[in-house]
Amino acid sequence: MLRSMESLIGIEVQAYDGAIGEVVDFCFDAVEWTTRYFVLDSSGFMPGKWLVVPPVAFDKTSLSERVLQVYCTKQEISQIQPLVADSVTSRREEEAIYRHFELPLGRPSEPTLSPSFGMKLVPSQTGRAKKSGTVLKALHQFKEIQGFAVQGADGKAGTLSDFLVEDGYWDQRLVVVRLKTRKTRVAAPVALADPVQWEAKTLTLSVPVRIVSEAPKIEGRETLEGELGRSVAAYYDNAIQRYHDASRGEGIVRD
């Protein structure tokens, strides 16, 4: 299931024994396009405090009621060192967060947690952890990138409106672009994105604007079946192939 990242803002988060706050942002890896943390405003439970929680600490099945269940009690949550996403800057800090939830650093081999609190670190995941203290330069926040200009290979396509994430692992699969010429929103695979230009506030896709503007439209705002992801992938495969064929046979295609 694909879910709108924007639609998850404001969703309630509950521990086993009650509400602990709501989602206010996401911290993601802008190189691998993976969601690393949900940022929670827990001021109603712990006044003045925000927390970051790894995605694998949640039970995604509770989303149907617009509630996320985290695998811990309110007391266990209260023992977490309060952090905002900006402060998770090293592998050591990341390890501390995952240790608190008794979770492996990185995604689990199976998208489920044991019925008891947390899960054990397995050998296949220990090798993925980098040295403690490694700076995580690629971590950014969703609200930071939302509204960035989206460029095609030959000009501006629109603005970055949203990401569609795959629930379970919460990887960012599609970038949602609001076209500059109309209110239509379309999707493009994040695999087409060049490295984000943070100072220029720009994300560039490696395809012409015409291909982006004719992509499948995004109508809903909360959940979309996996068929959308497949149709977007098929569209870009075909459109890019036609573009390259035309470029080789007739010169560069111009809009």
PDB file of C-alpha atoms in Angstrom, residues 35-226:
ATOM      1  CA  THR A  35      12.210   7.306   6.170  1.00  0.00           C
ATOM      2  CA  ARG A  36      14.476   7.058   9.209  1.00  0.00           C
ATOM      3  CA  TYR A  37      12.252   8.625  11.882  1.00  0.00           C
ATOM      4  CA  PHE A  38       8.775   9.848  12.601  1.00  0.00           C
ATOM      5  CA  VAL A  39       9.010  13.170  14.458  1.00  0.00           C
ATOM      6  CA  LEU A  40       6.387  13.383  17.205  1.00  0.00           C
ATOM      7  CA  ASP A  41       5.036  16.354  19.111  1.00  0.00           C
ATOM      8  CA  SER A  42       4.572  14.789  22.545  1.00  0.00           C
ATOM      9  CA  SER A  43       3.843  18.059  24.371  1.00  0.00           C
ATOM     10  CA  GLY A  44       0.410  16.803  25.457  1.00  0.00           C
ATOM     11  CA  PHE A  45       2.033  13.861  27.211  1.00  0.00           C
ATOM     12  CA  MET A  46       5.390  15.435  28.112  1.00  0.00           C
ATOM     13  CA  PRO A  47       4.994  19.234  27.885  1.00  0.00           C
ATOM     14  CA  GLY A  48       7.494  20.951  25.614  1.00  0.00           C
ATOM     15  CA  LYS A  49       9.044  17.769  24.246  1.00  0.00           C
ATOM     16  CA  TRP A  50       9.386  16.346  20.760  1.00  0.00           C
ATOM     17  CA  LEU A  51      10.579  12.820  20.048  1.00  0.00           C
ATOM     18  CA  VAL A  52      11.916  10.835  17.110  1.00  0.00           C
ATOM     19  CA  VAL A  53      10.746   7.236  16.707  1.00  0.00           C
ATOM     20  CA  PRO A  54      12.043   4.684  14.152  1.00  0.00           C
ATOM     21  CA  PRO A  55       9.393   3.485  11.663  1.00  0.00           C
ATOM     22  CA  VAL A  56       9.918  -0.175  12.569  1.00  0.00           C
ATOM     23  CA  ALA A  57       8.680   0.593  16.098  1.00  0.00           C
ATOM     24  CA  PHE A  58       5.144   1.084  14.726  1.00  0.00           C
ATOM     25  CA  ASP A  59       2.323  -1.315  13.942  1.00  0.00           C
ATOM     26  CA  LYS A  60       1.100  -0.165  10.509  1.00  0.00           C
ATOM     27  CA  THR A  61      -2.134  -2.165  10.796  1.00  0.00           C
ATOM     28  CA  SER A  62      -3.621   0.484  13.108  1.00  0.00           C
ATOM     29  CA  LEU A  63      -3.476   3.150  10.374  1.00  0.00           C
ATOM     30  CA  SER A  64      -6.997   2.299   9.218  1.00  0.00           C
ATOM     31  CA  GLU A  65      -8.266   4.221  12.253  1.00  0.00           C
ATOM     32  CA  ARG A  66      -5.757   7.066  11.724  1.00  0.00           C
ATOM     33  CA  VAL A  67      -3.809   5.895  14.730  1.00  0.00           C
ATOM     34  CA  LEU A  68      -0.267   4.558  14.892  1.00  0.00           C
ATOM     35  CA  GLN A  69       0.531   2.073  17.645  1.00  0.00           C
ATOM     36  CA  VAL A  70       4.085   2.106  18.965  1.00  0.00           C
ATOM     37  CA  TYR A  71       5.502  -1.011  20.611  1.00  0.00           C
ATOM     38  CA  CYS A  72       6.058   0.365  24.115  1.00  0.00           C
ATOM     39  CA  THR A  73       4.350   1.852  27.163  1.00  0.00           C
ATOM     40  CA  LYS A  74       4.026   5.518  28.079  1.00  0.00           C
ATOM     41  CA  GLN A  75       6.580   5.007  30.847  1.00  0.00           C
ATOM     42  CA  GLU A  76       9.086   3.591  28.364  1.00  0.00           C
ATOM     43  CA  ILE A  77       8.456   6.528  26.026  1.00  0.00           C
ATOM     44  CA  SER A  78       8.996   8.983  28.892  1.00  0.00           C
ATOM     45  CA  GLN A  79      12.514   7.591  29.378  1.00  0.00           C
ATOM     46  CA  ILE A  80      13.614   8.496  25.838  1.00  0.00           C
ATOM     47  CA  GLN A  81      15.968  11.425  25.582  1.00  0.00           C
ATOM     48  CA  PRO A  82      13.879  14.140  23.867  1.00  0.00           C
ATOM     49  CA  LEU A  83      15.226  14.909  20.411  1.00  0.00           C
ATOM     50  CA  VAL A  84      14.216  16.672  17.268  1.00  0.00           C
ATOM     51  CA  ALA A  85      15.210  15.323  13.889  1.00  0.00           C
ATOM     52  CA  ASP A  86      17.936  17.951  13.418  1.00  0.00           C
ATOM     53  CA  SER A  87      19.832  16.596  16.412  1.00  0.00           C
ATOM     54  CA  VAL A  88      20.118  13.026  15.104  1.00  0.00           C
ATOM     55  CA  THR A  89      23.441  13.746  13.438  1.00  0.00           C
ATOM     56  CA  SER A  90      25.639  10.751  14.231  1.00  0.00           C
ATOM     57  CA  ARG A  91      25.485   6.982  14.097  1.00  0.00           C
ATOM     58  CA  ARG A  92      26.057   6.933  17.877  1.00  0.00           C
ATOM     59  CA  GLU A  93      22.891   8.950  18.504  1.00  0.00           C
ATOM     60  CA  GLU A  94      20.999   6.727  16.099  1.00  0.00           C
ATOM     61  CA  GLU A  95      22.212   3.608  17.889  1.00  0.00           C
ATOM     62  CA  ALA A  96      21.021   5.040  21.214  1.00  0.00           C
ATOM     63  CA  ILE A  97      17.512   5.552  19.857  1.00  0.00           C
ATOM     64  CA  TYR A  98      17.320   2.044  18.427  1.00  0.00           C
ATOM     65  CA  ARG A  99      18.696   0.519  21.633  1.00  0.00           C
ATOM     66  CA  HIS A 100      15.934   2.175  23.610  1.00  0.00           C
ATOM     67  CA  PHE A 101      13.331   0.457  21.434  1.00  0.00           C
ATOM     68  CA  GLU A 102      15.376  -2.783  21.430  1.00  0.00           C
ATOM     69  CA  LEU A 103      15.417  -2.613  17.638  1.00  0.00           C
ATOM     70  CA  PRO A 104      18.162  -3.468  15.145  1.00  0.00           C
ATOM     71  CA  LEU A 105      19.852  -0.510  13.482  1.00  0.00           C
ATOM     72  CA  GLY A 106      18.388  -0.609   9.985  1.00  0.00           C
ATOM     73  CA  ARG A 107      15.297  -2.356   8.690  1.00  0.00           C
ATOM     74  CA  PRO A 108      14.250  -5.765  10.046  1.00  0.00           C
ATOM     75  CA  SER A 109      14.547  -8.901   7.937  1.00  0.00           C
ATOM     76  CA  GLU A 110      10.800  -9.327   8.354  1.00  0.00           C
ATOM     77  CA  PRO A 111       8.373  -6.364   8.568  1.00  0.00           C
ATOM     78  CA  THR A 112       6.985  -7.528  11.896  1.00  0.00           C
ATOM     79  CA  LEU A 113       8.009  -7.273  15.534  1.00  0.00           C
ATOM     80  CA  SER A 114       7.706  -9.940  18.167  1.00  0.00           C
ATOM     81  CA  PRO A 115       4.633  -9.795  20.448  1.00  0.00           C
ATOM     82  CA  SER A 116       6.907  -8.716  23.302  1.00  0.00           C
ATOM     83  CA  PHE A 117       8.506  -5.296  23.401  1.00  0.00           C
ATOM     84  CA  GLY A 118      11.041  -4.916  20.606  1.00  0.00           C
ATOM     85  CA  MET A 119      13.112  -7.522  18.821  1.00  0.00           C
ATOM     86  CA  LYS A 120      16.639  -8.892  19.084  1.00  0.00           C
ATOM     87  CA  LEU A 121      19.528  -7.718  16.950  1.00  0.00           C
ATOM     88  CA  VAL A 122      20.292 -10.370  14.328  1.00  0.00           C
ATOM     89  CA  PRO A 123      23.792 -10.979  12.903  1.00  0.00           C
ATOM     90  CA  SER A 124      22.874 -10.043   9.319  1.00  0.00           C
ATOM     91  CA  GLN A 125      22.075  -6.513  10.444  1.00  0.00           C
ATOM     92  CA  THR A 126      25.060  -5.858  12.680  1.00  0.00           C
ATOM     93  CA  GLY A 127      27.344  -5.643   9.675  1.00  0.00           C
ATOM     94  CA  ARG A 128      25.306  -2.799   8.210  1.00  0.00           C
ATOM     95  CA  ALA A 129      25.976  -0.425  11.074  1.00  0.00           C
ATOM     96  CA  LYS A 130      28.722   2.107  10.452  1.00  0.00           C
ATOM     97  CA  LYS A 131      31.194   3.228  13.074  1.00  0.00           C
ATOM     98  CA  SER A 132      29.742   5.170  15.968  1.00  0.00           C
ATOM     99  CA  GLY A 133      30.153   8.888  15.492  1.00  0.00           C
ATOM    100  CA  THR A 134      29.781   8.765  11.708  1.00  0.00           C
ATOM    101  CA  VAL A 135      28.008  11.941  10.650  1.00  0.00           C
ATOM    102  CA  LEU A 136      24.687  11.312   8.907  1.00  0.00           C
ATOM    103  CA  LYS A 137      24.835  14.172   6.423  1.00  0.00           C
ATOM    104  CA  ALA A 138      21.991  12.862   4.274  1.00  0.00           C
ATOM    105  CA  LEU A 139      19.245  13.190   6.907  1.00  0.00           C
ATOM    106  CA  HIS A 140      16.671  15.862   6.186  1.00  0.00           C
ATOM    107  CA  GLN A 141      13.067  16.635   7.093  1.00  0.00           C
ATOM    108  CA  PHE A 142       9.999  16.274   4.904  1.00  0.00           C
ATOM    109  CA  LYS A 143       8.775  19.806   5.615  1.00  0.00           C
ATOM    110  CA  GLU A 144      12.212  21.077   4.620  1.00  0.00           C
ATOM    111  CA  ILE A 145      11.955  19.689   1.078  1.00  0.00           C
ATOM    112  CA  GLN A 146       8.213  20.170   0.562  1.00  0.00           C
ATOM    113  CA  GLY A 147       7.697  23.051  -1.872  1.00  0.00           C
ATOM    114  CA  PHE A 148      11.097  22.690  -3.556  1.00  0.00           C
ATOM    115  CA  ALA A 149      11.191  23.332  -7.296  1.00  0.00           C
ATOM    116  CA  VAL A 150      11.116  20.182  -9.416  1.00  0.00           C
ATOM    117  CA  GLN A 151      13.126  20.462 -12.611  1.00  0.00           C
ATOM    118  CA  GLY A 152      12.971  18.197 -15.608  1.00  0.00           C
ATOM    119  CA  ALA A 153      16.001  17.735 -17.839  1.00  0.00           C
ATOM    120  CA  ASP A 154      14.884  20.698 -19.960  1.00  0.00           C
ATOM    121  CA  GLY A 155      13.133  23.093 -17.591  1.00  0.00           C
ATOM    122  CA  LYS A 156      10.891  23.485 -14.567  1.00  0.00           C
ATOM    123  CA  ALA A 157       8.145  20.896 -14.145  1.00  0.00           C
ATOM    124  CA  GLY A 158       6.516  22.190 -10.957  1.00  0.00           C
ATOM    125  CA  THR A 159       6.927  21.965  -7.195  1.00  0.00           C
ATOM    126  CA  LEU A 160       7.422  19.063  -4.822  1.00  0.00           C
ATOM    127  CA  SER A 161       4.064  18.439  -3.185  1.00  0.00           C
ATOM    128  CA  ASP A 162       4.417  15.101  -1.417  1.00  0.00           C
ATOM    129  CA  PHE A 163       6.029  11.686  -1.342  1.00  0.00           C
ATOM    130  CA  LEU A 164       4.223   8.381  -1.619  1.00  0.00           C
ATOM    131  CA  VAL A 165       5.728   5.889   0.797  1.00  0.00           C
ATOM    132  CA  GLU A 166       5.300   2.142   1.012  1.00  0.00           C
ATOM    133  CA  ASP A 167       3.924   1.249   4.422  1.00  0.00           C
ATOM    134  CA  GLY A 168       5.866  -1.287   6.418  1.00  0.00           C
ATOM    135  CA  TYR A 169       9.371  -0.143   5.504  1.00  0.00           C
ATOM    136  CA  TRP A 170       8.237   3.447   4.742  1.00  0.00           C
ATOM    137  CA  ASP A 171      10.548   3.819   1.753  1.00  0.00           C
ATOM    138  CA  GLN A 172       9.820   6.807  -0.469  1.00  0.00           C
ATOM    139  CA  ARG A 173       8.783   5.299  -3.795  1.00  0.00           C
ATOM    140  CA  LEU A 174       7.274   8.221  -5.700  1.00  0.00           C
ATOM    141  CA  VAL A 175       7.699  11.984  -5.628  1.00  0.00           C
ATOM    142  CA  VAL A 176       4.458  13.901  -6.172  1.00  0.00           C
ATOM    143  CA  VAL A 177       4.861  16.965  -8.392  1.00  0.00           C
ATOM    144  CA  ARG A 178       2.343  19.794  -8.609  1.00  0.00           C
ATOM    145  CA  LEU A 179       2.657  20.941 -12.219  1.00  0.00           C
ATOM    146  CA  LYS A 180       3.487  24.603 -12.775  1.00  0.00           C
ATOM    147  CA  THR A 181       0.866  25.102 -15.511  1.00  0.00           C
ATOM    148  CA  ARG A 182      -2.133  23.744 -13.617  1.00  0.00           C
ATOM    149  CA  LYS A 183      -3.204  22.285 -10.289  1.00  0.00           C
ATOM    150  CA  THR A 184      -2.714  18.708 -11.468  1.00  0.00           C
ATOM    151  CA  ARG A 185      -0.436  16.501  -9.390  1.00  0.00           C
ATOM    152  CA  VAL A 186       1.552  13.714 -11.021  1.00  0.00           C
ATOM    153  CA  ALA A 187       3.974  11.078  -9.780  1.00  0.00           C
ATOM    154  CA  ALA A 188       7.545  10.194 -10.687  1.00  0.00           C
ATOM    155  CA  PRO A 189       9.808   7.442  -9.290  1.00  0.00           C
ATOM    156  CA  VAL A 190      12.424   8.767  -6.870  1.00  0.00           C
ATOM    157  CA  ALA A 191      14.912   6.619  -8.802  1.00  0.00           C
ATOM    158  CA  LEU A 192      14.820   9.308 -11.518  1.00  0.00           C
ATOM    159  CA  ALA A 193      15.951  12.020  -9.098  1.00  0.00           C
ATOM    160  CA  ASP A 194      19.426  13.514  -9.156  1.00  0.00           C
ATOM    161  CA  PRO A 195      21.000  14.490  -5.793  1.00  0.00           C
ATOM    162  CA  VAL A 196      18.893  17.199  -4.144  1.00  0.00           C
ATOM    163  CA  GLN A 197      20.280  20.729  -4.488  1.00  0.00           C
ATOM    164  CA  TRP A 198      19.517  21.901  -0.972  1.00  0.00           C
ATOM    165  CA  GLU A 199      20.853  25.437  -1.280  1.00  0.00           C
ATOM    166  CA  ALA A 200      19.015  25.967  -4.560  1.00  0.00           C
ATOM    167  CA  LYS A 201      15.912  24.239  -3.129  1.00  0.00           C
ATOM    168  CA  THR A 202      15.618  22.124  -6.241  1.00  0.00           C
ATOM    169  CA  LEU A 203      15.051  18.476  -7.095  1.00  0.00           C
ATOM    170  CA  THR A 204      15.929  17.528 -10.676  1.00  0.00           C
ATOM    171  CA  LEU A 205      14.440  14.557 -12.501  1.00  0.00           C
ATOM    172  CA  SER A 206      16.489  13.072 -15.327  1.00  0.00           C
ATOM    173  CA  VAL A 207      13.651  13.145 -17.884  1.00  0.00           C
ATOM    174  CA  PRO A 208      12.111  15.920 -20.014  1.00  0.00           C
ATOM    175  CA  VAL A 209       9.294  18.022 -18.552  1.00  0.00           C
ATOM    176  CA  ARG A 210       6.859  16.617 -21.112  1.00  0.00           C
ATOM    177  CA  ILE A 211       7.312  13.102 -19.750  1.00  0.00           C
ATOM    178  CA  VAL A 212       6.706  14.289 -16.185  1.00  0.00           C
ATOM    179  CA  SER A 213       3.627  16.344 -17.095  1.00  0.00           C
ATOM    180  CA  GLU A 214       1.971  13.404 -18.882  1.00  0.00           C
ATOM    181  CA  ALA A 215       2.550  10.958 -16.024  1.00  0.00           C
ATOM    182  CA  PRO A 216      -0.313   9.278 -14.108  1.00  0.00           C
ATOM    183  CA  LYS A 217      -2.252  11.785 -12.031  1.00  0.00           C
ATOM    184  CA  ILE A 218      -2.556  11.590  -8.264  1.00  0.00           C
ATOM    185  CA  GLU A 219      -6.170  12.098  -7.211  1.00  0.00           C
ATOM    186  CA  GLY A 220      -6.393  10.913  -3.597  1.00  0.00           C
ATOM    187  CA  ARG A 221      -4.352  12.148  -0.656  1.00  0.00           C
ATOM    188  CA  GLU A 222      -4.160   9.278   1.817  1.00  0.00           C
ATOM    189  CA  THR A 223      -3.798   5.722   0.529  1.00  0.00           C
ATOM    190  CA  LEU A 224      -3.258   4.345  -2.936  1.00  0.00           C
ATOM    191  CA  GLU A 225      -3.116   0.735  -3.971  1.00  0.00           C
ATOM    192  CA  GLY A 226       0.146  -0.746  -5.190  1.00  0.00           C
TER     193      GLY A 226
END
